[in-house]
Amino acid sequence: MQRLTCRHISKKYEGKAYALKDVNFSVPAKGIFALIGRNGAGKTTLIRILATQLTPTSGAASIDDLDVMKDAPRLRDTIACVPQEARAINWLTPRQFIFSYLLWRGFGYSKASKRTTDTAKKLGIEKYMDMASRKLSGGMKRKVLVATVMASEADIIFLDEPTTGLDPLSRAELWETLVKLKEDHFIFLTTHYLEEAEKLADMIGILDGGKLMALGTLDQLRGKVKYPYSVKVLDKSNVEKPEVGDMITGVDGIKQIVTTEKQARKIAKQLIDKGVRFSISPLSLDDIFYYIVKKPIEEENYDDEKEWS
Ligand SMILES: Nc1ncnc2c1ncn2[C@@H]1O[C@H](COP(=O)(O)OP(=O)(O)OP(=O)(O)O)[C@@H](O)[C@H]1O
Ligand SMILES: [Mg+2]
């Protein structure tokens, strides 16, 4: 069953080039979908369209067979969104903030109060619930926002860069929260931390220049890249371009050979003989992303409508 479907979505802001170009894909019902892409790739634009906040220039999208434009009022009961720039209101405590959000969504007083308390317990944030939000750390504030959407009855949650700006520990804590959240919600998130997408996402989409460049599980993405193995040359030794594969120089100046598994093993043997320091592994999402946005993968993989189940 497909939970969310985009059919040829394009979006052009007034006086600007297209922010989204013919985005066409479906995502199944469960887990976490992570949309990754450079600044300006169109991630927020797509989230806003799916969360019924923005009208596309052309194309259509549906969630649970409800059209995001025609059925927006009905859909809003089942979705909740934490926008990229969202902040908890400073002069409210988390309890007041979550409670007011639930009232605004139409819950009665006693149900809103109970859901607020239960969610705080579930996320282990009870001790912060009555502190002024302005006194909370950035990580706690983000957690409060996630708690807010979690407390609602929405079972589809959009989170636009929920962990941006968090230190590694706070980020890991929020990851735990998201793993709990995905037990009974479908989460659509965007992130610039590819490790986050790699760890959390059941499915990943790569957006670049408004186009969906790739979609699939990590393994499926790896399978779509021409060369799924990586040999990174860790010192400044001179290495030649392999017979099969490509050589990429990262922004850090590190040379990386992407190639087949067989060729990678052969190169590894040669590097050992030469005493060159290197690492060898299947491509990480970082590598895949770099490869895909720098160098389009074989066109034939992307002719059809993208659909996974
Ligand atoms: N309200 C707007 N009016 C005009 N152009 C916009 C507007 N919002 C976004 N854009 C443009 O649309 C493109 C996509 O922007 P969008 O915010 O969707 O990207 P993003 O992938 O979310 O980027 P980031 O990673 O920086 O958040 C950019 O070129 C941006 O300048
Ligand atoms: Mg954005």
Short mmCIF file of C-alpha atoms in Angstrom, two decimals, residues 150-272:
data_model
loop_
_atom_site.label_atom_id
_atom_site.label_comp_id
_atom_site.label_asym_id
_atom_site.label_seq_id
_atom_site.Cartn_x
_atom_site.Cartn_y
_atom_site.Cartn_z
CA MET A 150 3.42 13.37 18.64
CA ALA A 151 0.69 14.34 21.12
CA SER A 152 -1.75 15.06 18.32
CA GLU A 153 -3.65 12.21 16.75
CA ALA A 154 -1.93 12.84 13.44
CA ASP A 155 -0.26 9.71 12.21
CA ILE A 156 1.70 11.35 9.42
CA ILE A 157 4.39 13.68 10.68
CA PHE A 158 6.46 16.08 8.56
CA LEU A 159 9.70 17.24 10.16
CA ASP A 160 11.76 19.74 8.18
CA GLU A 161 15.35 19.47 9.43
CA PRO A 162 14.46 18.47 12.99
CA THR A 163 18.06 18.05 14.14
CA THR A 164 19.79 21.02 12.51
CA GLY A 165 22.02 22.81 14.96
CA LEU A 166 21.92 20.12 17.63
CA ASP A 167 25.08 18.79 19.24
CA PRO A 168 25.85 15.10 18.53
CA LEU A 169 24.37 13.90 21.85
CA SER A 170 21.14 15.88 21.53
CA ARG A 171 20.87 14.67 17.96
CA ALA A 172 21.27 11.06 19.07
CA GLU A 173 18.58 11.64 21.74
CA LEU A 174 16.20 13.03 19.16
CA TRP A 175 16.94 10.03 16.93
CA GLU A 176 15.76 7.78 19.76
CA THR A 177 12.58 9.85 19.93
CA LEU A 178 12.03 9.47 16.20
CA VAL A 179 12.57 5.72 16.39
CA LYS A 180 9.82 5.60 19.08
CA LEU A 181 7.63 7.86 16.99
CA LYS A 182 7.89 5.69 13.90
CA GLU A 183 6.40 2.69 15.74
CA ASP A 184 2.96 4.14 15.14
CA HIS A 185 3.51 7.05 12.77
CA PHE A 186 4.76 7.64 9.25
CA ILE A 187 7.52 10.25 9.36
CA PHE A 188 8.64 12.36 6.42
CA LEU A 189 11.80 14.20 7.33
CA THR A 190 14.44 16.29 5.65
CA THR A 191 18.00 16.44 6.85
CA HIS A 192 21.47 17.58 5.88
CA TYR A 193 23.01 14.94 8.14
CA LEU A 194 23.36 11.98 5.85
CA GLU A 195 24.38 9.75 8.73
CA GLU A 196 20.96 10.53 10.19
CA ALA A 197 19.17 9.45 7.02
CA GLU A 198 21.38 6.35 6.85
CA LYS A 199 20.61 5.38 10.46
CA LEU A 200 16.91 6.22 10.63
CA ALA A 201 15.33 6.08 7.22
CA ASP A 202 13.52 3.10 5.79
CA MET A 203 13.53 4.88 2.46
CA ILE A 204 15.54 7.80 1.14
CA GLY A 205 14.90 10.30 -1.66
CA ILE A 206 17.62 12.49 -3.17
CA LEU A 207 16.46 15.83 -4.52
CA ASP A 208 18.75 18.07 -6.54
CA GLY A 209 17.85 21.24 -8.38
CA GLY A 210 14.15 20.46 -7.90
CA LYS A 211 14.45 17.01 -9.48
CA LEU A 212 14.16 13.69 -7.73
CA MET A 213 17.46 12.06 -8.63
CA ALA A 214 17.03 8.77 -6.78
CA LEU A 215 14.70 6.96 -4.41
CA GLY A 216 14.97 3.71 -2.47
CA THR A 217 16.35 1.98 0.58
CA LEU A 218 20.04 2.48 1.24
CA ASP A 219 20.79 -0.83 -0.44
CA GLN A 220 18.60 0.02 -3.41
CA LEU A 221 20.40 3.35 -3.82
CA ARG A 222 23.74 1.61 -3.59
CA GLY A 223 22.54 -0.87 -6.20
CA LYS A 224 21.65 1.98 -8.57
CA VAL A 225 25.06 3.56 -8.46
CA LYS A 226 27.29 2.20 -11.18
CA TYR A 227 30.13 1.49 -8.77
CA PRO A 228 28.97 0.43 -5.29
CA TYR A 229 32.39 0.07 -3.60
CA SER A 230 34.72 2.71 -2.33
CA VAL A 231 38.45 2.77 -1.69
CA LYS A 232 39.60 5.93 0.08
CA VAL A 233 43.26 6.79 -0.12
CA LEU A 234 44.03 8.30 3.26
CA ASP A 235 47.45 9.80 2.60
CA LYS A 236 48.70 11.97 -0.23
CA SER A 237 50.03 9.01 -2.27
CA ASN A 238 49.55 9.18 -5.99
CA VAL A 239 47.05 6.63 -7.21
CA GLU A 240 46.00 6.00 -10.77
CA LYS A 241 42.49 5.94 -12.11
CA PRO A 242 41.31 2.30 -11.98
CA GLU A 243 40.65 0.17 -15.09
CA VAL A 244 37.01 -0.09 -13.97
CA GLY A 245 35.57 2.78 -11.95
CA ASP A 246 36.04 6.45 -11.28
CA MET A 247 38.27 8.61 -9.19
CA ILE A 248 36.70 11.43 -7.19
CA THR A 249 38.55 14.00 -5.11
CA GLY A 250 36.48 15.08 -2.13
CA VAL A 251 36.37 18.63 -0.74
CA ASP A 252 38.87 17.46 1.90
CA GLY A 253 41.31 16.51 -0.90
CA ILE A 254 40.95 12.81 -0.14
CA LYS A 255 41.06 10.66 -3.26
CA GLN A 256 38.30 8.13 -3.53
CA ILE A 257 38.05 5.35 -6.04
CA VAL A 258 34.53 4.12 -6.69
CA THR A 259 34.42 0.79 -8.40
CA THR A 260 33.05 -2.75 -8.38
CA GLU A 261 33.63 -4.98 -5.35
CA LYS A 262 36.02 -7.21 -7.33
CA GLN A 263 38.08 -4.27 -8.57
CA ALA A 264 38.09 -2.69 -5.10
CA ARG A 265 39.64 -5.83 -3.62
CA LYS A 266 42.27 -5.89 -6.39
CA ILE A 267 43.14 -2.23 -5.77
CA ALA A 268 43.28 -2.87 -2.02
CA LYS A 269 45.90 -5.60 -2.57
CA GLN A 270 47.98 -3.25 -4.73
CA LEU A 271 47.79 -0.48 -2.12
CA ILE A 272 48.87 -2.87 0.64
#
